[in-house]
CSV table of C-alpha atoms in Angstrom, one decimal:
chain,number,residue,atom,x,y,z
M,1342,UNK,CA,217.6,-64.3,48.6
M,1343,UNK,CA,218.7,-60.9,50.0
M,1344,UNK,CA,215.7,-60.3,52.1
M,1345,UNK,CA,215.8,-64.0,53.6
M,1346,UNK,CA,219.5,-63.3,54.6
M,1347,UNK,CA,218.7,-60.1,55.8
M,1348,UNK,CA,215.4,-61.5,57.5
M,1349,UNK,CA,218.0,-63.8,59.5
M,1350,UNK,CA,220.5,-61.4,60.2
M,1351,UNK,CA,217.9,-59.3,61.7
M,1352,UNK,CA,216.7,-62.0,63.8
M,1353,UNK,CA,220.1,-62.8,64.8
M,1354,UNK,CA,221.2,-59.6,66.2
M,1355,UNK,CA,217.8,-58.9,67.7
M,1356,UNK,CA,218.7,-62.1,69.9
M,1357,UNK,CA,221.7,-60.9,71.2
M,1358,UNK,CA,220.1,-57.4,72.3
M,1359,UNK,CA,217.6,-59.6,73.9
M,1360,UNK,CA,220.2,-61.2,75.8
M,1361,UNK,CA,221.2,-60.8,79.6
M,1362,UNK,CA,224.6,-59.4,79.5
M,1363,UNK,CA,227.1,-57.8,82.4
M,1364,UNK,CA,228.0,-54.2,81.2
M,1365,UNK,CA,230.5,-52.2,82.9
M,1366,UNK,CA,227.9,-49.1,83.5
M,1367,UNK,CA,225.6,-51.3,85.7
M,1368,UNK,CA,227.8,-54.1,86.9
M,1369,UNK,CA,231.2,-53.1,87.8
M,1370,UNK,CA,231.9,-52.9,91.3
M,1371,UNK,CA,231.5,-49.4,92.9
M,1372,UNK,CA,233.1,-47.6,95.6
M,1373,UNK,CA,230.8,-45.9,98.5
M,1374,UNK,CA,228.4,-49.5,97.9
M,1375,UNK,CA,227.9,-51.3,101.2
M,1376,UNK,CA,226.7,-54.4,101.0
M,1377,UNK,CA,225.0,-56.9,103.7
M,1378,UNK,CA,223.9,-60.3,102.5
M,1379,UNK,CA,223.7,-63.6,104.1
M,1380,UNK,CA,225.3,-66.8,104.5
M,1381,UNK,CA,223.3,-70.0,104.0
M,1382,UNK,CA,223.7,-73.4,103.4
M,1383,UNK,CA,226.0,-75.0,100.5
M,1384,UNK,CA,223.6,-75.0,96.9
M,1385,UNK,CA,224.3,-77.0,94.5
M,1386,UNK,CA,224.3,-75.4,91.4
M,1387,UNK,CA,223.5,-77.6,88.9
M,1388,UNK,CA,224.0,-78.3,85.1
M,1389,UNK,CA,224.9,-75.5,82.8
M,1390,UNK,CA,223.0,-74.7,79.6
M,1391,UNK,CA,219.6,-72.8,79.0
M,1392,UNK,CA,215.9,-72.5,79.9
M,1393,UNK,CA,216.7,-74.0,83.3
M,1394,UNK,CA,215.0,-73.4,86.7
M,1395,UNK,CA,217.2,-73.6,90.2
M,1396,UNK,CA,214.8,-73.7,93.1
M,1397,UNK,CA,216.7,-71.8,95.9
M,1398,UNK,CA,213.2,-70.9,98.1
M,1399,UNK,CA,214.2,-72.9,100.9
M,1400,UNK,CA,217.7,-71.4,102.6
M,1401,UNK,CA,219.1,-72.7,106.0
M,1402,UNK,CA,221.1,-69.4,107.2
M,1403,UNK,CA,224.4,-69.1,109.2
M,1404,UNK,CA,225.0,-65.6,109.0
M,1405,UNK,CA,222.1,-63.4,108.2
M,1406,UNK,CA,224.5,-60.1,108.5
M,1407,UNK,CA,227.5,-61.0,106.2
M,1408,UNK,CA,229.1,-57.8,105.5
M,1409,UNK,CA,231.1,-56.6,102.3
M,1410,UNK,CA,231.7,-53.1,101.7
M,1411,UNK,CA,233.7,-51.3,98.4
M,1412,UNK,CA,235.8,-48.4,99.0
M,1413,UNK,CA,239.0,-46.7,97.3
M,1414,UNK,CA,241.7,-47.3,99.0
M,1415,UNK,CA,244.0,-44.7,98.1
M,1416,UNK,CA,242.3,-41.7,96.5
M,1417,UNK,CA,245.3,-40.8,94.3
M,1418,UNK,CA,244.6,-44.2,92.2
M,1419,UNK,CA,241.0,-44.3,91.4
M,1420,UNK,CA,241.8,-47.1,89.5
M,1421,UNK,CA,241.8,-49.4,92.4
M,1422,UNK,CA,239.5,-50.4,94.4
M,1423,UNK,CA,238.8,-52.6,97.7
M,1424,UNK,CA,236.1,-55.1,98.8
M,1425,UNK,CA,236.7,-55.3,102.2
M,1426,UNK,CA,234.4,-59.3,103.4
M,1427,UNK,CA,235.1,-61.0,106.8
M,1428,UNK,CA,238.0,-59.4,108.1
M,1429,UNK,CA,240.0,-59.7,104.8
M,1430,UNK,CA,240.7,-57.0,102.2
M,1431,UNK,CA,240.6,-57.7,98.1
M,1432,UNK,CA,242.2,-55.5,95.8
M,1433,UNK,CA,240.9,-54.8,92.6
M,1434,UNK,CA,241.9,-52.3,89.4
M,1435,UNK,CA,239.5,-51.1,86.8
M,1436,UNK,CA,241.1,-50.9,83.6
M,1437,UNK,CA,239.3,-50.2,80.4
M,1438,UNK,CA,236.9,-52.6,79.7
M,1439,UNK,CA,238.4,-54.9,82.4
M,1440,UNK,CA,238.3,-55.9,86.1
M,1441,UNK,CA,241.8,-57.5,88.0
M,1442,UNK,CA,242.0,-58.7,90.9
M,1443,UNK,CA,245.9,-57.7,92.3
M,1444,UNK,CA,246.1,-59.3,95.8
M,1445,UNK,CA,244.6,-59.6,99.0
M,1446,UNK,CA,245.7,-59.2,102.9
M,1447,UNK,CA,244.5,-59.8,106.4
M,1448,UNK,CA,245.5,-59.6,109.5
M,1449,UNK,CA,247.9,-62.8,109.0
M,1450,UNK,CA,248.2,-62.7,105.2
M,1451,UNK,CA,249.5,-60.7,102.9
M,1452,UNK,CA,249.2,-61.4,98.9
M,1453,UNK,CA,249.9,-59.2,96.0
M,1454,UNK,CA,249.4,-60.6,92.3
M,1455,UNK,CA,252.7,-59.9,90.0
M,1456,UNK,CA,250.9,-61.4,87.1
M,1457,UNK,CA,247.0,-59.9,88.1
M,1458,UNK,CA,243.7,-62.3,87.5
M,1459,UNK,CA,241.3,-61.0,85.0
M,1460,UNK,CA,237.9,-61.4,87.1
M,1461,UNK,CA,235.5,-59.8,84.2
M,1462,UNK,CA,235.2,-58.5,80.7
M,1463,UNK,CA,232.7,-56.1,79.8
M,1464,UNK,CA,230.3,-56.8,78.5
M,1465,UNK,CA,229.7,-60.6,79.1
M,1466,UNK,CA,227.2,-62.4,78.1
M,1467,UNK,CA,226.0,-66.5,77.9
M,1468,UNK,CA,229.1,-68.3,76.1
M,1469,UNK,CA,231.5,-65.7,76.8
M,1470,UNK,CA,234.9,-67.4,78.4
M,1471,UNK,CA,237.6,-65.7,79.9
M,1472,UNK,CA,241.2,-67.1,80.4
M,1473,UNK,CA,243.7,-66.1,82.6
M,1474,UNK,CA,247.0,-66.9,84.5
M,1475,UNK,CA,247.9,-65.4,88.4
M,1476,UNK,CA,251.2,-65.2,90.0
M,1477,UNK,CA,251.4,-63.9,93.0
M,1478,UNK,CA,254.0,-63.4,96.3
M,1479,UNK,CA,253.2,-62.3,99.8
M,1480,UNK,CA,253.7,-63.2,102.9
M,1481,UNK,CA,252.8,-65.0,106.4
M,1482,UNK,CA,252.6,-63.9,109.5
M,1483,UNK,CA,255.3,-61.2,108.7
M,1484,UNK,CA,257.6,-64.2,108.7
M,1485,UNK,CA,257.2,-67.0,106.0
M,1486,UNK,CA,257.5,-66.4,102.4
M,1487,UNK,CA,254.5,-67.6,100.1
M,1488,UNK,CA,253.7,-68.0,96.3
M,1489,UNK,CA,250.8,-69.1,94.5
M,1490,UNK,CA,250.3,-69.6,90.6
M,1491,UNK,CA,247.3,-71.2,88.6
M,1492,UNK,CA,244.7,-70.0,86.2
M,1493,UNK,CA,241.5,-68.5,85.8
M,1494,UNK,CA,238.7,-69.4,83.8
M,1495,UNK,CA,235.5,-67.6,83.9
M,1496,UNK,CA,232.3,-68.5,81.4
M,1497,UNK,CA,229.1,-67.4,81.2
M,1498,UNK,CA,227.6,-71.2,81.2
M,1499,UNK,CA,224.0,-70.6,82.3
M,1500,UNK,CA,220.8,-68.9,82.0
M,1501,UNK,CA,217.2,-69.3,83.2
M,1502,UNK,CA,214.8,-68.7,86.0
M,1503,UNK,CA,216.3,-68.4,89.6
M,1504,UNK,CA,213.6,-68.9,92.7
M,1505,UNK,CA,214.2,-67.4,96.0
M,1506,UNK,CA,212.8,-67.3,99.2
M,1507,UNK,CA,209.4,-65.1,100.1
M,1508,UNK,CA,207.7,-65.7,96.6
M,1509,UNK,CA,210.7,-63.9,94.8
M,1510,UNK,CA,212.2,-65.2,91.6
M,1511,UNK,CA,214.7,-63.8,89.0
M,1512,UNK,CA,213.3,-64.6,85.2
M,1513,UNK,CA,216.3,-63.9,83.1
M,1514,UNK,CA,218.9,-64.9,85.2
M,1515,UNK,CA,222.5,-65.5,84.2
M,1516,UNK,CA,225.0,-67.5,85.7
M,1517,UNK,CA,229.0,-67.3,85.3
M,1518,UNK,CA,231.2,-70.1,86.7
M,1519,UNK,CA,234.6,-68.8,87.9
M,1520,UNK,CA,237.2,-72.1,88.1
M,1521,UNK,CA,240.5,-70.8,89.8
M,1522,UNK,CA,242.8,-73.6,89.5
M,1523,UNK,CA,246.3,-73.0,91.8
M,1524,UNK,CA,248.7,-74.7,90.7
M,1525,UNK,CA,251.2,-73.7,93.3
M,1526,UNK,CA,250.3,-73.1,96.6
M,1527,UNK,CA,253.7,-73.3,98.9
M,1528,UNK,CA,253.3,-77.1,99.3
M,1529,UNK,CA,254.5,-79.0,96.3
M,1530,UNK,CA,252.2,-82.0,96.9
M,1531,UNK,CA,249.0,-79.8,97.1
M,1532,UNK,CA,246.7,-78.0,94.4
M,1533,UNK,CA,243.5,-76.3,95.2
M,1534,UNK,CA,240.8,-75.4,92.9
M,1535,UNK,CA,238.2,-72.6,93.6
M,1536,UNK,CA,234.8,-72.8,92.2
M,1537,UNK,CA,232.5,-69.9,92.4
M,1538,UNK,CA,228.6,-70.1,90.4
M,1539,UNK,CA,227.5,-66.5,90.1
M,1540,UNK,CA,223.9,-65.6,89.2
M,1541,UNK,CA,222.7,-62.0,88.2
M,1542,UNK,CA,220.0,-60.4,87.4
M,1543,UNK,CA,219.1,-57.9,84.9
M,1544,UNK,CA,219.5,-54.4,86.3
M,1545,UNK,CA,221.3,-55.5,90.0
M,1546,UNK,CA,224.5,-54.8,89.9
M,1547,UNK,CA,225.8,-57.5,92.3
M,1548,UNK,CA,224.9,-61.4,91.8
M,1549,UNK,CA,221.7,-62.1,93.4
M,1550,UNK,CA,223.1,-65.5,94.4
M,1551,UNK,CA,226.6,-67.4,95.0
M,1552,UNK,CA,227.8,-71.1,95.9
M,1553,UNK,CA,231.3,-71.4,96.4
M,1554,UNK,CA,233.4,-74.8,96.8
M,1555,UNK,CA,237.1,-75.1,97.7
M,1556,UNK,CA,238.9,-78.7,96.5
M,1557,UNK,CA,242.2,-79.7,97.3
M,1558,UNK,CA,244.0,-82.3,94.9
M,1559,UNK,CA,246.9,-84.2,96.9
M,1560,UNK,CA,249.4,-85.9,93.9
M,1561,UNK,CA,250.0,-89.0,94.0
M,1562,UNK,CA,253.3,-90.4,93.9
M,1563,UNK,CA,252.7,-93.9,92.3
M,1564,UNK,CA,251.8,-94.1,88.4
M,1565,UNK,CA,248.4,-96.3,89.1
M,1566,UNK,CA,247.2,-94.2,92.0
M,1567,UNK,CA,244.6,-91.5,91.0
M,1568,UNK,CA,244.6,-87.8,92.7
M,1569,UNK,CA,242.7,-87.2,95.5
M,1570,UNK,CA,240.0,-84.6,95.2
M,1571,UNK,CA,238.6,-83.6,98.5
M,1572,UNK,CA,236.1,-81.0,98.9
M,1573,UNK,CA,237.4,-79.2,102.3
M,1574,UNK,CA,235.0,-76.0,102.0
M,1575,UNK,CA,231.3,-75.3,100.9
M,1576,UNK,CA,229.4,-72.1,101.2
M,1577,UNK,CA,226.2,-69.8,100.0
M,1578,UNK,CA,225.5,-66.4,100.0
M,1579,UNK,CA,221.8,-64.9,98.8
M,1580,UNK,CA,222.0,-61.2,97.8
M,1581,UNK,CA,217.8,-60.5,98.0
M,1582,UNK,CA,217.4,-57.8,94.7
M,1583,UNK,CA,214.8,-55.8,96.3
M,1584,UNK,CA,217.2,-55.3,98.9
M,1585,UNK,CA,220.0,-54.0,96.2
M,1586,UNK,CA,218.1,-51.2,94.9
M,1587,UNK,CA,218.2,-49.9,97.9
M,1588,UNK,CA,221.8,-50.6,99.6
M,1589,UNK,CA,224.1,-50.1,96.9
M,1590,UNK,CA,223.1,-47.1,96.0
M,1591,UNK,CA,226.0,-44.3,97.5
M,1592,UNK,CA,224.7,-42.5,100.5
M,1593,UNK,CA,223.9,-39.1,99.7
M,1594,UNK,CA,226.2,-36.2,100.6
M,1595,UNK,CA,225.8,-34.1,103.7
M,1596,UNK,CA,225.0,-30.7,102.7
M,1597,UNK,CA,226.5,-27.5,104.1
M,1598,UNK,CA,223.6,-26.9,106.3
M,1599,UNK,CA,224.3,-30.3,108.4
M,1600,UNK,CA,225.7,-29.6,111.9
M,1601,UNK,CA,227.3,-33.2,111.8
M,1602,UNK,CA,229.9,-32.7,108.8
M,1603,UNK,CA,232.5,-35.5,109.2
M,1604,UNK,CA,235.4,-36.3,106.5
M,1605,UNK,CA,236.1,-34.1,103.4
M,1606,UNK,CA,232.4,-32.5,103.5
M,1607,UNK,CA,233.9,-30.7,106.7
M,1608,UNK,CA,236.4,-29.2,105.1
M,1609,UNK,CA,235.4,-28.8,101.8
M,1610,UNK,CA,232.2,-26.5,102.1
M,1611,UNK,CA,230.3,-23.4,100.3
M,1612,UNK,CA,231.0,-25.2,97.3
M,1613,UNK,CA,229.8,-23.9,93.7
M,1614,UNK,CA,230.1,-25.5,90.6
M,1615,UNK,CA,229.2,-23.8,87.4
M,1616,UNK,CA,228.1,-23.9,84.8
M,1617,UNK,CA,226.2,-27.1,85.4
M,1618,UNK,CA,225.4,-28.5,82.7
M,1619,UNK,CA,228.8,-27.4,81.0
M,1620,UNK,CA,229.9,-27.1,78.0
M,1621,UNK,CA,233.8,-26.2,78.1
M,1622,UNK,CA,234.8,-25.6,81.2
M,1623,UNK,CA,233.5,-26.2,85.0
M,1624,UNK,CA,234.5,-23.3,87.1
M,1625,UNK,CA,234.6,-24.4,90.8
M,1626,UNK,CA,234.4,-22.3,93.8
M,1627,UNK,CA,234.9,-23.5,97.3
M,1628,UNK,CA,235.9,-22.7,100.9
M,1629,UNK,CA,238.5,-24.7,103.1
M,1630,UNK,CA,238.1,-24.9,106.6
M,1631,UNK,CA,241.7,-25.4,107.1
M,1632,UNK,CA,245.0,-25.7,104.5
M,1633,UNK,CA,244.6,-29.1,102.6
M,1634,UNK,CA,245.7,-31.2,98.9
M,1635,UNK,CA,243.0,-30.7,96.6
M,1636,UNK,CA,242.3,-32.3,93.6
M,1637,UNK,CA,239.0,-33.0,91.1
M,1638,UNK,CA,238.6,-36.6,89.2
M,1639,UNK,CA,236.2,-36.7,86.4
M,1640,UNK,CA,234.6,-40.1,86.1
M,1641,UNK,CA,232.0,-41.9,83.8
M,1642,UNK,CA,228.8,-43.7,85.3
M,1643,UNK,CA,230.5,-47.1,85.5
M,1644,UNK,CA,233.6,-45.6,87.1
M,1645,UNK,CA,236.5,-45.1,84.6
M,1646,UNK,CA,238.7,-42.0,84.8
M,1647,UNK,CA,238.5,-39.8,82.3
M,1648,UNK,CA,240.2,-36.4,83.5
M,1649,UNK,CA,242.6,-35.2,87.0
M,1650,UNK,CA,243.2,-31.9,87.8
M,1651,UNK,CA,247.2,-31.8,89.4
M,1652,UNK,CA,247.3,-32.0,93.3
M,1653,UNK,CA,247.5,-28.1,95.0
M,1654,UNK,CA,248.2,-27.2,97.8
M,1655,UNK,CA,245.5,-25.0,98.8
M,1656,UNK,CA,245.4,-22.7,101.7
M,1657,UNK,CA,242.4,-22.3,104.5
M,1658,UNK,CA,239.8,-19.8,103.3
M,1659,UNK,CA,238.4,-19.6,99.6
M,1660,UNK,CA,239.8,-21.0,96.9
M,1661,UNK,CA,239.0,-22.1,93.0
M,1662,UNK,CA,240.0,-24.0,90.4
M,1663,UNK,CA,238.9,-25.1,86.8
M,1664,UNK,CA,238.2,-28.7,85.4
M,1665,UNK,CA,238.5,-29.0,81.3
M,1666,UNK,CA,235.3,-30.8,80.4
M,1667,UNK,CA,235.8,-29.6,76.5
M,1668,UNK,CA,236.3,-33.2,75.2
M,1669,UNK,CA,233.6,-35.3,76.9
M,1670,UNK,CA,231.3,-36.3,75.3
M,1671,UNK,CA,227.3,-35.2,76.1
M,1672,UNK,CA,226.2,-37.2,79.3
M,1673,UNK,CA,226.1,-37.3,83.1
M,1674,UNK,CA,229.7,-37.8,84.8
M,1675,UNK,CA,230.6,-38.3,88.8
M,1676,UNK,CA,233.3,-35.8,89.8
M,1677,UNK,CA,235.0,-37.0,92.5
M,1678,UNK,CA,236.5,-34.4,95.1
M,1679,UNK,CA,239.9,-35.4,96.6
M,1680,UNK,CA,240.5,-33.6,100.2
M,1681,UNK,CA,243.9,-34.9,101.4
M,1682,UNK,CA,243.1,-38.8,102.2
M,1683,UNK,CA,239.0,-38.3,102.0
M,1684,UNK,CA,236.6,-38.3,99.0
M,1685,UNK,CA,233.3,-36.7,98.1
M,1686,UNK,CA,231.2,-36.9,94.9
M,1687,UNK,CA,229.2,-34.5,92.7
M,1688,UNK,CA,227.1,-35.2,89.4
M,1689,UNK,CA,227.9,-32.9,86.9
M,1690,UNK,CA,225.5,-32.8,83.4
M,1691,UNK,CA,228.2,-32.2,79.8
M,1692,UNK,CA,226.2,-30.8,77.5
C-alpha cells in the first residue's frame, strides 16, 4: 500500500515540475528591456481548459513597430519600475514574490493607485487565480478630479499549442486571463471591464501573444431592463519569440575604451571590482570625471533588492567604496551602479 501511495505521489509531483509555470527569475518584467512588437487584428481567444490549439498564422497588421520599453524611473527606488507603451507611462513595484501595478499618467492623465492592483504572483502556473481590489485618484487635464475602483482577477485558465505566423508555433503554451472590472469610473451610470488573454511561452519572458477587449456596462434604471454590454475596443499584439531572445536582452555596457561614453559610463570610469567572485566583501575602485552621488544596489537575477550601500557624496578624481556581500548566498547577482540620476550594471559571481 505504501509503495502504490508513494508511486502516486511521485507521479503527482513529477506533473507539476512538468508544468509551464511564470517564475519571477525569467518572467518578471526588467528594466534596460526594449521591446517592439506589433499590432494586428482583434483574436479571439477562445475557450479555456487544456490540450487546445489557437491558430494565430494568419495576422492582419496595424502597427508593425509598436513600442514598449522598461526602465526605472527613479534610481533611488529600485523597487519600481515603468513600462513606458504609446505615449503613456505604467508604474509598477516589485515586491517579494509579487508584481503591482500603482498608477499610470500621460500627457492628459494622471492616475496613482492608493489601494495598488496585484498584476502577478510568482510563480503561476495553470489553475492559479489571483484576486485583487484597485482604488485609485488622479487627475484630468490638470483640472478635473477622477477616481476609479474595481477588482482584478487574474487565472491561469489555459494551456496548449499556440500557432504563429512563418511556420512558428509555441508547444507548451500558457495562457492567463486578466478581468479588470471598474466599478467606478467618474460616471455613476458607467462600468467598464478590461479583458486581457495572455500567452507565454516557456523560457520568453514576455507573452508571445495578447488580445485585449474593453466593455462598457451602462445601468439600467428600470427593474425589467437588462445592462447594456457594449464592446467599444478590440486589439492584438504578437510578440514573435525568436525575436525576444534577442531584444530583451539589456544592451551591453560601453567599456572605458569607447570614445562615445554617454550617461553614468561617462562619469563613472576605470572601474575595478574585486575580488570577483567574492566571498565577503567586494572592494570597488573607481574614477569620477566630475563630483557626483554615488551609490551600489545588489540585486538577484529576477530583480529584487537585496543590499544598498548609503548615498556619498563623492568628489571628482578617484574614489572607493566597499559592498558587504557576506550573507548572500552562492550565485550570480546584478549590481547596479547609481551616478546621480543615471544607472549602470555589473555581474558580480558570490561564491
Amino acid at each position: 500500500m505504501k509503495q502504490i501511495v508513494t508511486f502516486f505521489a511521485l507521479a503527482f509531483f513529477a506533473s507539476l515540475s512538468a508544468q509551464h509555470s511564470l517564475t519571477l527569475k525569467r518572467n518578471v518584467y526588467r528594466a534596460a528591456d526594449e521591446l517592439v512588437k506589433q499590432q494586428v487584428e482583434f483574436k479571439d481567444p477562445g475557450s479555456k481548459g487544456k490540450n487546445l490549439t489557437w491558430d494565430f498564422r494568419l495576422l492582419q497588421p496595424i502597427n508593425e513597430e509598436y513600442k514598449l520599453d522598461y526602465f526605472i524611473p527613479d534610481s533611488t527606488n529600485m523597487n519600481r519600475l515603468c513600462g513606458k507603451e504609446h505615449y503613456t507611462r505604467y508604474y509598477y513595484l516589485q515586491r517579494n514574490d509579487s508584481l503591482w501595478a500603482t498608477g499610470f499618467e500621460n500627457s492628459t492623465t494622471m492616475m496613482e493607485y492608493l489601494k495598488p492592483e496585484l498584476k502577478l504572483r510568482f510563480p503561476f502556473m495553470y489553475g492559479d487565480t489571483l484576486y485583487s481590489s484597485f482604488d485609485g485618484k488622479g487627475q484630468y487635464c490638470h483640472r478635473f478630479e477622477l477616481a476609479v475602483k474595481g477588482y482584478t482577477r487574474v487565472e491561469a485558465d489555459a494551456m496548449g499549442e499556440l500557432l504563429l505566423p512563418n511556420f512558428e508555433s509555441v508547444k507548451k503554451a500558457l495562457r492567463t486571463h486578466t478581468l479588470r472590472y471598474y466599478t467606478q469610473t467618474g460616471k455613476d451610470s458607467i462600468e467598464m471591464i478590461l479583458d486581457t488573454y495572455a500567452w507565454y511561452a516557456d523560457g520568453v519572458r514576455y507573452p508571445v501573444f495578447e488580445s485585449v477587449k474593453t466593455n462598457l456596462i451602462k445601468k439600467v434604471s428600470k427593474q425589467d431592463e437588462q445592462p447594456k454590454d457594449t464592446t467599444v475596443f478590440t486589439t492584438s499584439f504578437y510578440y514573435p519569440p525568436e525575436l525576444q531572445t534577442t531584444q530583451v536582452q539589456t544592451d551591453p555596457l560601453p567599456t572605458e575604451t569607447n570614445e562615445n561614453l554617454s550617461g553614468a559610463a561617462a562619469v563613472f570610469t576605470e572601474a575595478t571590482m574585486l575580488p570577483n567572485p567574492v566571498v565577503d566583501n567586494l572592494n570597488i575602485n573607481f574614477k569620477l570625471i566630475r563630483s557626483a552621488k554615488v551609490w551600489f544596489t545588489v540585486h538577484t537575477n529576477g530583480g529584487i533588492p537585496i543590499c544598498q550601500t548609503s548615498p556619498q557624496n563623492h568628489s571628482e578624481g578617484y574614489n572607493n567604496t566597499t559592498v558587504n556581500m557576506r550573507s548572500l548566498m552562492t550565485g550570480t547577482y546584478t549590481l547596479y551602479v547609481h551616478v546621480d540620476n543615471m544607472v549602470l550594471q555589473r555581474v558580480v559571481i558570490k561564491k
